[in-house]
Every structure is written in structure tokens, then in C-alpha cells.
Coordinates of C-alpha atoms in Angstrom, one line a residue:
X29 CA 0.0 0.0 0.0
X30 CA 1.5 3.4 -1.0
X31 CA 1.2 6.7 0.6
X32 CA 0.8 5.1 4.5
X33 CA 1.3 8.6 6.1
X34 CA -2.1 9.2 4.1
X35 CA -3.7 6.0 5.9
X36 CA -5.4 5.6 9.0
X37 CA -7.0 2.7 11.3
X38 CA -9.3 1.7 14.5
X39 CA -8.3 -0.2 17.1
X40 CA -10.9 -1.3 19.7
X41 CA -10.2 -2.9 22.8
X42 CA -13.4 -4.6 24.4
X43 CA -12.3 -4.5 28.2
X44 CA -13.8 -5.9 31.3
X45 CA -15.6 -2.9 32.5
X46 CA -15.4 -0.9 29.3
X47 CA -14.5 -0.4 25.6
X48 CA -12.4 1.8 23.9
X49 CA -11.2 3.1 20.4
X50 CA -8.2 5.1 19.0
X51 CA -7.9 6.2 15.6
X52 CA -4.1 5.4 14.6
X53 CA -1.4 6.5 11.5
X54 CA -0.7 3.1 9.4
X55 CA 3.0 5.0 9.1
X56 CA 4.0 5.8 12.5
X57 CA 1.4 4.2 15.4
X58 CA 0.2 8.3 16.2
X59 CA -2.4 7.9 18.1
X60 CA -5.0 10.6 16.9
X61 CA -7.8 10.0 18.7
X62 CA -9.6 8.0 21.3
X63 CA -12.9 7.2 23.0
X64 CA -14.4 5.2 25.9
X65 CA -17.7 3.8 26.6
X66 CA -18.6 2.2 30.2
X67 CA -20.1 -1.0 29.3
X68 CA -24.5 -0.4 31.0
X69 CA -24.0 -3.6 32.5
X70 CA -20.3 -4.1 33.6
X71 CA -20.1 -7.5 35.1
X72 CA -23.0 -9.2 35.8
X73 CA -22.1 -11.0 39.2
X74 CA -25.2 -11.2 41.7
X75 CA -28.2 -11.6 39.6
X76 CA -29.2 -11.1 35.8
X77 CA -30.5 -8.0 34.5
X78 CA -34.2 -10.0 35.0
X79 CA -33.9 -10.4 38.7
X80 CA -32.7 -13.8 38.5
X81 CA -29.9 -14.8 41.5
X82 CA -26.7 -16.3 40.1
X83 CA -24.6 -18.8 42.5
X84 CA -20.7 -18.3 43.9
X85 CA -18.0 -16.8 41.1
X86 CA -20.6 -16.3 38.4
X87 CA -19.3 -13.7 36.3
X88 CA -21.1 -12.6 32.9
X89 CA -21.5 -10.1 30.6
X90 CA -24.0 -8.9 28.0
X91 CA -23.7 -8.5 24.4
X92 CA -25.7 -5.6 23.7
X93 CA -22.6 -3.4 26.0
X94 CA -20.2 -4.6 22.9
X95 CA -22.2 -3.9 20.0
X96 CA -22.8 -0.3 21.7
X97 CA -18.7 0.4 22.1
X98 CA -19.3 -0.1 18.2
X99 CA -21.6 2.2 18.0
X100 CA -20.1 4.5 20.6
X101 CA -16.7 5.0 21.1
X102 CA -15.9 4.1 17.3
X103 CA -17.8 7.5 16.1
X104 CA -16.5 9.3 18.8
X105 CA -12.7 8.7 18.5
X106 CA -13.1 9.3 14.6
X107 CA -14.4 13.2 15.2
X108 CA -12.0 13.7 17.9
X109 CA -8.9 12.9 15.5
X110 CA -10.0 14.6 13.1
X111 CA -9.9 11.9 9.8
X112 CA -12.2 12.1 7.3
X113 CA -13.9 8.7 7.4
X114 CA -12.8 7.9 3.8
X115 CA -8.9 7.5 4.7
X116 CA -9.6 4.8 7.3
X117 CA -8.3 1.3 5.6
X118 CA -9.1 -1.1 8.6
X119 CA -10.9 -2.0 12.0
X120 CA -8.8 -4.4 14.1
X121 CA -10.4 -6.0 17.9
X122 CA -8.8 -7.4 20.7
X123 CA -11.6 -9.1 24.1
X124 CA -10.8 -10.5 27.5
X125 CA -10.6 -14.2 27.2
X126 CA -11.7 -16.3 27.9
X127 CA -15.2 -15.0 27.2
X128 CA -17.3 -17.3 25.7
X129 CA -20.9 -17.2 24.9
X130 CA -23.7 -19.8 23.7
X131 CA -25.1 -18.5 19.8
X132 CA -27.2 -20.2 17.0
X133 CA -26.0 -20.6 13.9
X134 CA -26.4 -17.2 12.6
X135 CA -25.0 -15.9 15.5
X136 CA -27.2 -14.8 17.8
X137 CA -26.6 -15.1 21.6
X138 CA -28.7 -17.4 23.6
X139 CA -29.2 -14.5 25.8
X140 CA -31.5 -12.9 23.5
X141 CA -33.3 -15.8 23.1
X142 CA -33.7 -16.7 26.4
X143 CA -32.7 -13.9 29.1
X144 CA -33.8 -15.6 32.5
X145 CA -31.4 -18.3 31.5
X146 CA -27.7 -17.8 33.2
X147 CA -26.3 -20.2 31.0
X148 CA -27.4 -18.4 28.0
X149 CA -25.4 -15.5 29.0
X150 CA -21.7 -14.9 27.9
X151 CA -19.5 -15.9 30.9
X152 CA -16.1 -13.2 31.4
X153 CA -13.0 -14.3 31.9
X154 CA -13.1 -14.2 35.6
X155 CA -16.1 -16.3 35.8
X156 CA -14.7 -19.1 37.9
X157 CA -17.9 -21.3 38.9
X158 CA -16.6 -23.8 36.6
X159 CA -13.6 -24.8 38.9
X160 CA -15.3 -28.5 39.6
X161 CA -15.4 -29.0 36.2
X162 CA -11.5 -27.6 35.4
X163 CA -10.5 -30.5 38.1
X164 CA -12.3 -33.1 36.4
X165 CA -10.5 -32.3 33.0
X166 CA -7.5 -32.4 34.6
X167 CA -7.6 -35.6 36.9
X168 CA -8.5 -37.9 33.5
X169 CA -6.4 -35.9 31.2
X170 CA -3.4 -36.8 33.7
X171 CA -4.9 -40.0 34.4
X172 CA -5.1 -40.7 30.4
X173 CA -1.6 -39.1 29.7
X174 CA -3.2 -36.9 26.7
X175 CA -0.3 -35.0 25.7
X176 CA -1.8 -31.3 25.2
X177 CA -2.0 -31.5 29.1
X178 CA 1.7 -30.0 29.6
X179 CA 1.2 -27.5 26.8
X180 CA -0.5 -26.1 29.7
X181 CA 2.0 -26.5 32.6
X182 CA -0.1 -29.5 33.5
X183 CA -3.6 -27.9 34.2
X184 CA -6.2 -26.4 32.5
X185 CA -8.0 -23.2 34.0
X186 CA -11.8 -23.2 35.3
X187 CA -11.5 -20.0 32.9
X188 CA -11.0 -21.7 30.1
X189 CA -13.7 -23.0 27.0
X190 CA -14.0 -26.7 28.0
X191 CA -14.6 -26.1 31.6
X192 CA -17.1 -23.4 31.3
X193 CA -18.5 -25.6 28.4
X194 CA -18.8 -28.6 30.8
X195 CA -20.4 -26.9 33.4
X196 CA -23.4 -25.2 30.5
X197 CA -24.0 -29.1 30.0
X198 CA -24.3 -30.1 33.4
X199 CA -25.8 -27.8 34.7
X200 CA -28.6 -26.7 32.2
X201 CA -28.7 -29.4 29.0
X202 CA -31.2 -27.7 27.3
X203 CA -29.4 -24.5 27.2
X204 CA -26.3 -26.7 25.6
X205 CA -28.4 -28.0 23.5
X206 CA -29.3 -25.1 21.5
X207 CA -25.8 -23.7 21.8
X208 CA -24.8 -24.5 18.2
X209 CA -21.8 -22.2 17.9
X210 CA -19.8 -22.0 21.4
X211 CA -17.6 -18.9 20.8
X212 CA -15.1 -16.7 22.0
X213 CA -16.4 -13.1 22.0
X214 CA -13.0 -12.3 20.1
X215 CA -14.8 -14.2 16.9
X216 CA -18.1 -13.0 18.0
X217 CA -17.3 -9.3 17.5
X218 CA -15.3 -10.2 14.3
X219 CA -18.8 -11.8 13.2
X220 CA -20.7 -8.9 13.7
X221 CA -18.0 -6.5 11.9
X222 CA -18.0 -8.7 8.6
X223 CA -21.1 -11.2 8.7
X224 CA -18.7 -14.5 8.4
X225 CA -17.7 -16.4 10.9
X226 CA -13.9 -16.9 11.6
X227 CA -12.4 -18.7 14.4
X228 CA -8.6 -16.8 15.4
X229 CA -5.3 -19.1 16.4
X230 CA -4.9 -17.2 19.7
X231 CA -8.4 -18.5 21.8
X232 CA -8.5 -21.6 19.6
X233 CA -5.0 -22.5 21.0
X234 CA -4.4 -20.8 24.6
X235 CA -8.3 -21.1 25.6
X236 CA -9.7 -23.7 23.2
X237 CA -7.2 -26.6 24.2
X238 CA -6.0 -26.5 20.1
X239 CA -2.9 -28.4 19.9
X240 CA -0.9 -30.3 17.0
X241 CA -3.8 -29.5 14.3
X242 CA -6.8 -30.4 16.6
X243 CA -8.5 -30.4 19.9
X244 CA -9.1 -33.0 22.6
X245 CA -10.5 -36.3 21.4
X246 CA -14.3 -36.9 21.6
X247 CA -13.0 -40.2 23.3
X248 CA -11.4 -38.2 25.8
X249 CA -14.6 -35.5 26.1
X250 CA -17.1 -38.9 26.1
X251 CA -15.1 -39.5 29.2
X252 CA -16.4 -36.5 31.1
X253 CA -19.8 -36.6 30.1
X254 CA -20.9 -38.9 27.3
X255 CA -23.2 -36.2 25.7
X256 CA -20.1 -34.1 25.8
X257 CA -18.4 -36.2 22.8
X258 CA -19.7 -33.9 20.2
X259 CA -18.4 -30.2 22.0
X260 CA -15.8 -30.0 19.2
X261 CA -18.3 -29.3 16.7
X262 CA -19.9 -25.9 18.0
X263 CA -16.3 -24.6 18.0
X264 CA -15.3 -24.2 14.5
X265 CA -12.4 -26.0 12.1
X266 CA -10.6 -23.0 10.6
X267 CA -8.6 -20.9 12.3
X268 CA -7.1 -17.7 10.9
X269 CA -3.9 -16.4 11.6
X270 CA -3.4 -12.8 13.7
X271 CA -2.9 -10.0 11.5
X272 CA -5.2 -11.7 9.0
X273 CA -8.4 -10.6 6.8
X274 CA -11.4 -11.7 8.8
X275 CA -13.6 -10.0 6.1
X276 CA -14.6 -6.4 5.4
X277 CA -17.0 -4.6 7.4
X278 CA -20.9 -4.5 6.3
X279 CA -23.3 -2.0 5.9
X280 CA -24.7 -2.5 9.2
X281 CA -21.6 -2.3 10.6
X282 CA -20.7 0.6 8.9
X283 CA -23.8 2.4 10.3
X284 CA -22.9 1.7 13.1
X285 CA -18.9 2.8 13.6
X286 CA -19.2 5.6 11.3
X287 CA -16.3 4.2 8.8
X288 CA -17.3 3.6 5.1
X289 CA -18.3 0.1 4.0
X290 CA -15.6 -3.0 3.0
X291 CA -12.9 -1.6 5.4
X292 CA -10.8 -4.8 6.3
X293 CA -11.2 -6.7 9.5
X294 CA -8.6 -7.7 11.2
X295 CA -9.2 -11.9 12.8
X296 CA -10.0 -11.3 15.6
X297 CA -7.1 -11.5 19.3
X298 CA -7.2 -11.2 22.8
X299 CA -6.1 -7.8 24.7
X300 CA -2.6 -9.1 26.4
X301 CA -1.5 -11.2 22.9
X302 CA -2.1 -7.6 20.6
X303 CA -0.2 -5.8 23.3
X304 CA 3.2 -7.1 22.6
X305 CA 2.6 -5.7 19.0
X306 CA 1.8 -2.0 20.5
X307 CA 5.1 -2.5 22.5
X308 CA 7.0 -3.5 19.3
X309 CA 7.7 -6.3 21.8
X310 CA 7.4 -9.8 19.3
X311 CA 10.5 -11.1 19.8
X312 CA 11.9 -14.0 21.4
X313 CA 12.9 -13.6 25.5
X314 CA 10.5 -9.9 25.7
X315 CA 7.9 -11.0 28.4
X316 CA 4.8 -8.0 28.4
X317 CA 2.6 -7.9 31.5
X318 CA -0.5 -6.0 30.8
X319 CA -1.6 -5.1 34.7
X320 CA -4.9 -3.9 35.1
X321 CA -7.5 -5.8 37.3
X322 CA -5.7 -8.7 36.4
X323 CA -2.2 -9.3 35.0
X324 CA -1.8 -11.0 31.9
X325 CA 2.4 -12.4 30.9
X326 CA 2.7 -12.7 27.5
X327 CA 6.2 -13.8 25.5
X328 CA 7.5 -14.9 22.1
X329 CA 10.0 -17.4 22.2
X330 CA 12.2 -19.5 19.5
X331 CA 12.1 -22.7 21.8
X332 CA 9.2 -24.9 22.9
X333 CA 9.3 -26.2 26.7
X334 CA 7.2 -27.3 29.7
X335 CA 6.5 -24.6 32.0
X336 CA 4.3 -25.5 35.2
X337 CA 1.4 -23.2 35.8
X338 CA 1.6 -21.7 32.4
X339 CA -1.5 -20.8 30.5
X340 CA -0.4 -22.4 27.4
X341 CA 2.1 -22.4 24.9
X342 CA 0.7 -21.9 21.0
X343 CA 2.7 -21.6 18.3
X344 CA 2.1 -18.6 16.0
X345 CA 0.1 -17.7 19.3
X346 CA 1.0 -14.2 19.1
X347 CA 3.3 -13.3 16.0
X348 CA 3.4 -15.7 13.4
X349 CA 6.7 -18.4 13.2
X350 CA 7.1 -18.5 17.1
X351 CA 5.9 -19.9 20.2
X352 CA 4.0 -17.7 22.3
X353 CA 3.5 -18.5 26.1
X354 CA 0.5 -17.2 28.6
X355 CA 0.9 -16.9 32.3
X356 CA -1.1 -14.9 34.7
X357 CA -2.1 -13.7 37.8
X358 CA -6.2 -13.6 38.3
X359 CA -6.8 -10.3 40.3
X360 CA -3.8 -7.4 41.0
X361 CA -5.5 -3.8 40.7
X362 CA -8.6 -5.8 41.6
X363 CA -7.3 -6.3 44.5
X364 CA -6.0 -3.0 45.4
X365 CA -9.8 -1.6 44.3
X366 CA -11.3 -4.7 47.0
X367 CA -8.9 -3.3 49.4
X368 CA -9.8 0.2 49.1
X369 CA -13.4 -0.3 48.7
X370 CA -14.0 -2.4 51.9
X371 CA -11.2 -2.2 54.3
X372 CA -10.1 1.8 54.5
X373 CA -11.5 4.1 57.1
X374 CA -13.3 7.0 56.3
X375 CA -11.2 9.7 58.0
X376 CA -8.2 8.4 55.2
X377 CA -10.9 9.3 52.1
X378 CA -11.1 12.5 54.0
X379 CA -7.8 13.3 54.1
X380 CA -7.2 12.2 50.7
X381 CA -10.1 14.8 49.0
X382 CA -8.7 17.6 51.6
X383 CA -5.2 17.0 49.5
X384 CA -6.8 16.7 46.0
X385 CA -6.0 13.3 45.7
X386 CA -7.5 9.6 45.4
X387 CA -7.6 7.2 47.9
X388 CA -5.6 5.3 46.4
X389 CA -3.3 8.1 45.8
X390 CA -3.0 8.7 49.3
X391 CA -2.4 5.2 50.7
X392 CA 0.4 4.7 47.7
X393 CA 2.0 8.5 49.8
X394 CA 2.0 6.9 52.6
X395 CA 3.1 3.5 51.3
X396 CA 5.8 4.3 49.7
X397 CA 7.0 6.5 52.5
X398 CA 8.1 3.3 54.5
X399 CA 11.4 0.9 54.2
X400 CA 10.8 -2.4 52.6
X401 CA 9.4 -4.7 55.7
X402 CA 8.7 -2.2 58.5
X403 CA 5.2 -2.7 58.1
X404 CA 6.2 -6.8 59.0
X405 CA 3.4 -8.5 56.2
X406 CA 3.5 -10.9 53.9
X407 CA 0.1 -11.7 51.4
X408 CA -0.2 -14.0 49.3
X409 CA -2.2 -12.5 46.0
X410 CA -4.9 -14.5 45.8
X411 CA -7.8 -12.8 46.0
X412 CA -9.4 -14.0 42.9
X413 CA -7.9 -17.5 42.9
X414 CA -3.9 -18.5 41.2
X415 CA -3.7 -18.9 37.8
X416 CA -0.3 -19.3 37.6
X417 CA 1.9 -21.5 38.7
X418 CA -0.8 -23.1 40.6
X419 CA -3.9 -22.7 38.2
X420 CA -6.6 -23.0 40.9
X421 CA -9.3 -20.5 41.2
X422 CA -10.7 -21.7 44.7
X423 CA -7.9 -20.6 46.2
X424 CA -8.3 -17.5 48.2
X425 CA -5.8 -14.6 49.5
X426 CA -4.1 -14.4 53.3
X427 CA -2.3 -11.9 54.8
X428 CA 0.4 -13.0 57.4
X429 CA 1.6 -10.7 60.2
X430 CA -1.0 -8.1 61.1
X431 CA -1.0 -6.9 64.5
X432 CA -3.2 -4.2 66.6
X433 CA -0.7 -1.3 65.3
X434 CA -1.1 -2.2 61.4
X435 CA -2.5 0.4 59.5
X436 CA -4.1 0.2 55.9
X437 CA -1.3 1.4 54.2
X438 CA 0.8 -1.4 55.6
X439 CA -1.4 -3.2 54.1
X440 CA -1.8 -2.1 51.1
X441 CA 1.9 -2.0 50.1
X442 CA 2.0 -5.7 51.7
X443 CA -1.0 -6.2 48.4
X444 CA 1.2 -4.3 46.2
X445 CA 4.5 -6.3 47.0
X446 CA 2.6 -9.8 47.1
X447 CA 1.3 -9.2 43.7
X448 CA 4.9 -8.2 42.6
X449 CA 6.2 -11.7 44.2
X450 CA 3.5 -13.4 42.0
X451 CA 5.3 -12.3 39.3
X452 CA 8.7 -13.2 40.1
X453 CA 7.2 -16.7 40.4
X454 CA 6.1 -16.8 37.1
X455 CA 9.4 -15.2 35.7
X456 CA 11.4 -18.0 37.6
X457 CA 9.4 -21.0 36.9
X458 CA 10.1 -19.9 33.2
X459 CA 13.5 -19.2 33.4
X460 CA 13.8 -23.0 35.3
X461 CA 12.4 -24.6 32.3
X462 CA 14.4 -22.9 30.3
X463 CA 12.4 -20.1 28.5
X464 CA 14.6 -17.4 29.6
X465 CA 13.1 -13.7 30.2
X466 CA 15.2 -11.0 28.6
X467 CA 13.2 -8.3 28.8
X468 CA 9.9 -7.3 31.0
X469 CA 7.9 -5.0 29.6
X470 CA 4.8 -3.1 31.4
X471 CA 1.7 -2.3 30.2
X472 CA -2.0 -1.5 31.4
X473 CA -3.6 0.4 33.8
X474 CA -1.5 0.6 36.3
X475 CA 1.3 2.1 34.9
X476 CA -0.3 5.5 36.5
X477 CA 1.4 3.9 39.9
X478 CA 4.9 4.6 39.5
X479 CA 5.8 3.1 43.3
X480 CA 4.0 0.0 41.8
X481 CA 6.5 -0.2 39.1
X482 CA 9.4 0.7 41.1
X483 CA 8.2 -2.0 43.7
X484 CA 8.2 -4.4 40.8
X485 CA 11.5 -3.5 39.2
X486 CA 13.1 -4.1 43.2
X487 CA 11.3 -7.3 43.7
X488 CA 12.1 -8.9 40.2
X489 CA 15.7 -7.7 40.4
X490 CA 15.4 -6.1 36.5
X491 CA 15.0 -3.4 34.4
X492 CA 11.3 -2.4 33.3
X493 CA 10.7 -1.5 30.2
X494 CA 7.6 0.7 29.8
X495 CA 5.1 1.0 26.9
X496 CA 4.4 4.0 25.1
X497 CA 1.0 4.3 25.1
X498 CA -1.9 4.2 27.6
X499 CA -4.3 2.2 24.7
X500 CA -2.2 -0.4 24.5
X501 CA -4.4 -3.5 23.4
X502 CA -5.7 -0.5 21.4
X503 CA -3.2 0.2 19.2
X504 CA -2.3 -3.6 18.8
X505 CA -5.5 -4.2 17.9
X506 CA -4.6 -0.6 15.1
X507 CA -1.5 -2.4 14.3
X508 CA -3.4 -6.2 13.1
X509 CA -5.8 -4.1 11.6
X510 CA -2.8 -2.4 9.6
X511 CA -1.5 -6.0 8.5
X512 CA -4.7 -6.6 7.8
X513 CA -4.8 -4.1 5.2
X514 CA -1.8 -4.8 3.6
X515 CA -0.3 -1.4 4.4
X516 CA 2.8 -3.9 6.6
X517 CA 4.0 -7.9 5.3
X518 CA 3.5 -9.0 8.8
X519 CA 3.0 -8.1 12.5
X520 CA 6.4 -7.9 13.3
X521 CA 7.3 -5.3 10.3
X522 CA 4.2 -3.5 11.2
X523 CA 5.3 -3.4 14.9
X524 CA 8.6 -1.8 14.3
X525 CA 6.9 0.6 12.6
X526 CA 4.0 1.6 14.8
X527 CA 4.8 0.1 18.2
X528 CA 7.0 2.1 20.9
X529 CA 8.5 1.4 24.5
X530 CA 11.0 2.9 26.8
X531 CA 14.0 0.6 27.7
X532 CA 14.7 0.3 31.0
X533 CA 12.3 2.9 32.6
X534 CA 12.7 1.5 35.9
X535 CA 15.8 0.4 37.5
X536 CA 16.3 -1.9 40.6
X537 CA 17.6 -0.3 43.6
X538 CA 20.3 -2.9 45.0
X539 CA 19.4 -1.9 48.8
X540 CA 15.8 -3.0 48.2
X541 CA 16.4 -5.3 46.3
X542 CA 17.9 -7.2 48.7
X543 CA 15.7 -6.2 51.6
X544 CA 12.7 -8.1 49.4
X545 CA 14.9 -10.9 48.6
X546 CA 14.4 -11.9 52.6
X547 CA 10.3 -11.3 52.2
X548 CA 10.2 -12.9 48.7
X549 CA 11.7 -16.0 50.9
X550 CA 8.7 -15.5 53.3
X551 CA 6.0 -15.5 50.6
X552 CA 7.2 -18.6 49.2
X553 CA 7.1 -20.4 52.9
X554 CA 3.8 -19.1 52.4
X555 CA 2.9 -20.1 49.0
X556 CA 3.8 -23.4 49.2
X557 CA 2.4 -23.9 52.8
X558 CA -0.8 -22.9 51.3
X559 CA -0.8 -24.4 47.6
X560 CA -2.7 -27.9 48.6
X561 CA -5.8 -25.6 49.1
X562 CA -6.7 -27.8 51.9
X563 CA -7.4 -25.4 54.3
X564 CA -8.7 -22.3 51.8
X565 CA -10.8 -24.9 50.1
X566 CA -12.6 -26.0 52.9
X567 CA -13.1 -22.3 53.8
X568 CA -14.9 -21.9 50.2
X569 CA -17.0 -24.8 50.5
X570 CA -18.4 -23.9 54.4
X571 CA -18.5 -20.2 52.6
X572 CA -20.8 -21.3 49.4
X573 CA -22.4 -23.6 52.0
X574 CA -23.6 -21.2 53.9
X575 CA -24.8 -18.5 51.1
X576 CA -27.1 -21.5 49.5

């Protein structure tokens, strides 16, 4: 494509409170404009929008809070760059995952069809109700020695497709039933863009359990549940590669986004995979960890290996022609916002609007005003369950050492720091399979916390490199939509063109560093004192017992 300083594209990342779109140069990743739209319904967690009560670590969403980003922030980030409609070459989309929703044939979500039906809703990523079944998978697939089971550091997640899947089955067969297409909302949103459906190599492989040209045997799924032999079939056969042409974008769709009609559409990707694209970070040994309310590690690498508590390795998972490895950790800045939301004195929200600034703010002050270990805590960041190394979701957070004088910004710096030991766990247990980490590169949300990252850069004993721009899934999602296009060869040339870090923003203090070397020690006494889940599982099951 000639003239790409005349070009333009829209990236839109579809979030887990919100969506958003920036407008973006094909030549040099400018970011031109940018929208947001607060999803009506957020995350639907107690009861549906009908009245009807959902059990323990339900999580959903609703489809109608996608399709109005579309119609939203797409419009909106167009008249705020400024770019005549008509230069726009291509609409690229990145989604939490796994989210996966129940649809006919054409498409349309069960929940439509049938509201007062949990089941029929999309379930977010974080919807871990499904644990029960996760084990069962597990327990035969190690019991049957299928060999896709250590592609995933020997467990699948209660987050993933086949778990969620086998609960829907179980739990309401009729709404399974008339699932015939069980599908990401990555390739739902895709579908809606360009009326054809498309299935993408990222969820098919890190969510999907897609391994060596297929997915588990119907042997193996007959197994589980014998009216579970058939899952494969609602998932799709084809999978496209990232950067790819999904289609171009219809009529309706053009209505509805403002940009003209037969734009290309990028296949569709999952927010931490585009991410390493907007930090022109694709190549092998460059870990990204996109921390928001979760933190997502994604890394290329040239060499395949077993890595316990990984989320999965995939090749051409994230840039074509290597392997791309997942590992995560289920709640961080969620549980900074539990903390603040449930556990902080009023007289500290006071102080902090007095001095302008938020709660959050004010506790970080007054965190980072202390020595590493005066406040004598250790917690273990489990809040919303481990999903890596340990990849259990009924595990539950502990804090060790409070006493009568602890105050909550001991507290919350003990949250911050056992969030940061999290992730040296998962940067160790790579580097001891061999998958070394040469780089780690932040992105997300929280890189407004700059004690956070300097926390993170002590604990981990490494540089941080920092990303160059708040969209990030964003602009990956600009950048697939570029390759997309044909204005770049391949996500890696497009990358170098349009993504943009800074090296080494953060540098380990070597007095600090050492100081958390002694509480790193501490958390892993913890960790693995903990990892059975004896005791925090039978705290979950009197706890579920008792809300019945």
C-alpha cells in the first residue's frame, strides 16, 4: 500500500468494565484519537439483568454493552482525530478471554433468546464457577496421559472454553443443547464486523485446548460426560492467523462505527496477545505484563518447553513463526480496588479529598513512605484465585503478620509487594524450564502507579521497560488491523513501525532489592504452605455452604 502517512486505522479494545477506540497513522502508530464507553451492565455477578440470582464466582456479561462500544466510542474517536472517514483502511479487535458465549448458527446469543437463563449469557474471563469442572478435566487428562496437558503446565484453567462448556452441560442441558456455535467473544465481535464467521489461532489454541492440528478427542470428552463427545463441533475448524483478513465490514456495521463500508477486518485477538505488537515487543525472550485488574504475561519465544502453571504455549500464538507463552495472575489492581473499597476508614478518604487526591493516591504516599518490611506483612495474592503456577481458582488470598498497630497502608503496600512476588514466580518458573526472560515490559492500567513499578523493578531484580502508550491492546488491535490491510507484510514489520517502549524505565535499587529478597523467601514459605488448598478450600466450600 503506498502513501501510508495518508492511511489511518481503529483499534478497539473490548475490556472488562469498558471499551475503547483510538484512531491510529498506518505510518508511524500516532495515536489521533480516542474514545471510551462504560459498558451499562459491567459485570454481571449477583443476579441477571431480569432479577434472576446467580450462585458463587458467576461472572457474565451482556452483548448488547459490545455492540454499543461499536456504535459509541468508534464514532466518537473518529471526530475527535479529526480523519475524514474515507482515509480509514481497517478495524482491528482485541476481548478479554476467555469470554465465551452460547449463539445459533447465525450468531445470535442465547441470551436474547432466552434472558432468564444464566447459562445463555456470555461468561467473562473471571467467571470461575466452573472450577469443579477444570479438576475433572485435569484428573483424567493426567490420568489418560493426553499429551496437550503440559502444553498447559499441566492444568487447565476453570477460565478456560472446556470447563465453562462442561459446566453449561451439566448444569442446564437444554441450554447446551441449543448452543450450536460456542464462541469466543473475540470471533463474535469479528462476526458482527463482517457477517462471516472466523475462528482466530490465539483462543482456539491458549483457551480452546488446540494443539498439533486439533482439539481433545471426543474419546477423551465422552469420558467427562458422554453427551459431551460432540463439543468440538460448535467450536469451529478453521482458524485464521493474527494479523489476518477476517472480512470487510458491512453496511450495518458501517452504520454503526461511522467508517465507510468494505474496510478490512482484522481476525479477531485477545487484549494481552495484541499488546506485545503496540510494544513493538514480538520477539523472542520480551515478556509483556499488561496489569490492570488482572495481569496478563505474554512472550515470544524461539524454543518450545514445559513450563508448570503456564496458561499455554501456541505456536504462531501471538506473531506468526514462534511460540507464544501465557501466564497470569487472576486479580492485582482488583485487589488494590477490593482493598480500598471495603477495608479503608473513612477519615483516610477525607484526608485524601482535603489533598486533592484519590484514595488510592493517598495510601500509595503513605506506602511508599516506608522501608521495605517495617510494616512486618506478607500476602499472598490470591484474591481472585492463582492462575499461575498453581492454576486454581478456589484458592483464596491471606495476609500474614498483622498486628493491633497495622495500618491500611501497611497493608496495602504488603498487596502491592505480594502481587509483585507473583510475578517473580512466574518469571522463575520460566526461566527453570528454560524459556529465559530477557526483557519485561509493562503495560496497562496501572502504569499510572509509579511506586507499583518501582516495587516491581526491586522485587524482580530487573530493568522495566515501559510501553508507550496508555491504549495499548488498542493500538495492537490498530496495528493487526494495519496488516490486515496490507499497508505492513507481517506483525512484526508492522510493529517496528507503529509500536513504541521505553528501555529500561525503571531500574532496581540494589538496597531494596535485597531487603525483598528476605520477604520474597517469606511468601514462598507461604505459597507453598498454602498451595494444597486444603485449608482455603474448605473455607470456600463452608463459605458457598452457607450463602445457599
Amino acid at each position: 500500500m503506498n502513501a501510508n502517512s495518508e492511511c489511518y486505522v481503529v483499534g478497539v479494545d473490548f475490556g472488562t468494565l469498558s471499551g475503547r477506540a483510538v484512531v491510529v497513522r498506518v505510518s508511524d502508530g500516532a495515536e489521533l484519537g480516542a474514545a471510551v464507553h462504560e459498558y451499562a451492565h459491567r459485570v454481571i455477578e449477583d443476579e441477571l439483568p431480569g432479577g434472576v440470582r446467580l450462585g458463587p464466582d458467576w461472572a457474565l456479561q451482556s452483548p448488547q454493552d459490545w455492540i454499543d462500544v461499536l456504535r459509541t466510542a468508534v464514532p466518537e474517536a473518529l471526530a475527535a482525530s479529526g480523519v475524514p472517514a474515507s482515509r480509514v483502511v481497517g478495524i482491528g479487535t482485541d476481548f478479554t478471554a476467555c469470554t465465551v458465549l452460547p449463539a445459533t448458527a447465525d450468531g445470535t446469543p442465547l441470551c436474547e433468546i432466552t434472558p432468564e437463563r444464566p447459562h445463555a449469557w456470555p461468561k467473562l474471563w473471571k467467571h470461575h464457577a466452573a472450577q469443579p469442572h477444570a479438576d475433572r478435566i485435569n484428573a483424567l487428562a493426567a490420568e489418560r496421559g493426553e499429551p496437550w496437558l503440559a502444553r498447559y503446565g499441566g492444568k487447565i484453567s476453570s477460565e478456560w472454553e472446556f470447563a465453562k462448556a462442561l459446566q453449561v452441560l451439566e448444569e442446564d442441558p437444554e441450554t447446551y443443547a441449543e448452543a450450536e456455535r460456542w464462541i469466543e467473544a473475540a470471533d463474535w465481535i469479528v462476526w458482527q464486523l463482517t457477517g462471516a464467521e472466523t475462528r482466530n489461532v490465539c483462543t482456539a489454541g491458549y483457551k480452546g485446548i488446540f494443539q498439533d492440528g486439533g482439539y481433545p478427542s471426543e474419546g477423551f470428552l465422552a469420558a467427562l460426560n458422554p453427551a459431551f463427545a460432540g463439543f468440538t463441533g460448535k467450536l469451529g475448524r478453521e482458524l485464521a492467523p493474527l494479523g489476518g483478513l477476517a472480512g470487510r465490514l458491512t453496511a450495518r456495521a458501517a452504520r454503526w462505527t461511522g467508517l465507510p463500508e468494505g474496510v478490512a477486518v482484522a481476525v479477531g485477538n485477545v487484549d494481552a496477545h495484541v499488546t506485545a505488537a503496540a510494544a513493538d515487543a514480538v520477539r523472542p525472550g520480551q515478556m509483556v505484563a499488561i496489569m490492570g485488574t488482572s495481569t496478563c504475561h505474554i512472550m515470544p519465544s524461539d524454543r518450545l518447553a514445559e513450563v508448570p502453571g503456564m496458561c499455554g504455549v501456541v505456536r504462531d500464538g501471538i506473531v506468526p513463526g514462534l511460540w507464544g507463552y501465557e501466564a497470569g495472575q487472576s486479580a492485582v489492581g482488583d485487589i488494590f480496588a477490593w482493598f480500598v473499597e471495603t477495608s479503608v476508614p473513612a477519615a483516610y478518604a477525607e484526608r485524601a479529598v482535603a489533598r486533592g487526591l484519590t484514595l488510592h493516591e493517598h495510601l500509595t504516599e503513605l506506602a511508599a513512605a516506608q522501608r521495605v518490611g517495617a510494616h512486618g506483612l506478607v500476602a499472598l495474592d490470591w484474591h481472585g484465585g492463582n492462575r499461575s503456577v498453581l492454576v486454581d481458582h478456589n484458592l483464596s488470598g491471606v495476609i500474614a503478620g498483622q498486628t493491633l498497630a497495622t495500618r491500611p497502608e501497611d497493608v496495602y503496600r504488603a498487596l502491592i509487594e505480594g502481587t509483585a512476588f507473583g510475578a517473580r514466580t512466574i518469571v522463575e518458573a520460566f526461566e527453570a524450564a528454560g524459556v529465559p526472560v530477557e526483557e519485561f515490559v509493562v503495560a496497562g492500567g496501572l502504569l499510572r502507579n509509579p511506586f507499583l513499578l518501582q516495587v516491581y523493578a526491586d522485587v524482580l531484580r530487573r530493568p522495566l521497560s515501559v510501553i508507550g502508550s496508555e491504549q495499548g491492546p488498542a493500538l495492537g488491535s490498530a496495528i493487526h488491523a494495519a496488516v490486515a490491510a496490507g499497508a505492513y507484510p507481517n506483525v512484526v514489520a508492522a510493529a517496528a513501525a507503529m509500536g513504541k517502549r521505553e528501555a529500561a524505565a525503571y531500574v532496581p535499587d540494589a538496597e531494596r532489592a535485597d531487603a525483598y529478597d528476605r520477604l520474597y523467601a517469606e511468601y514462598r514459605r507461604l505459597h507453598d504452605h498454602f498451595a494444597d488448598g486444603g485449608l482455603l478450600h474448605r473455607l470456600r466450600s463452608i463459605r458457598n455452604e452457607a450463602g445457599a
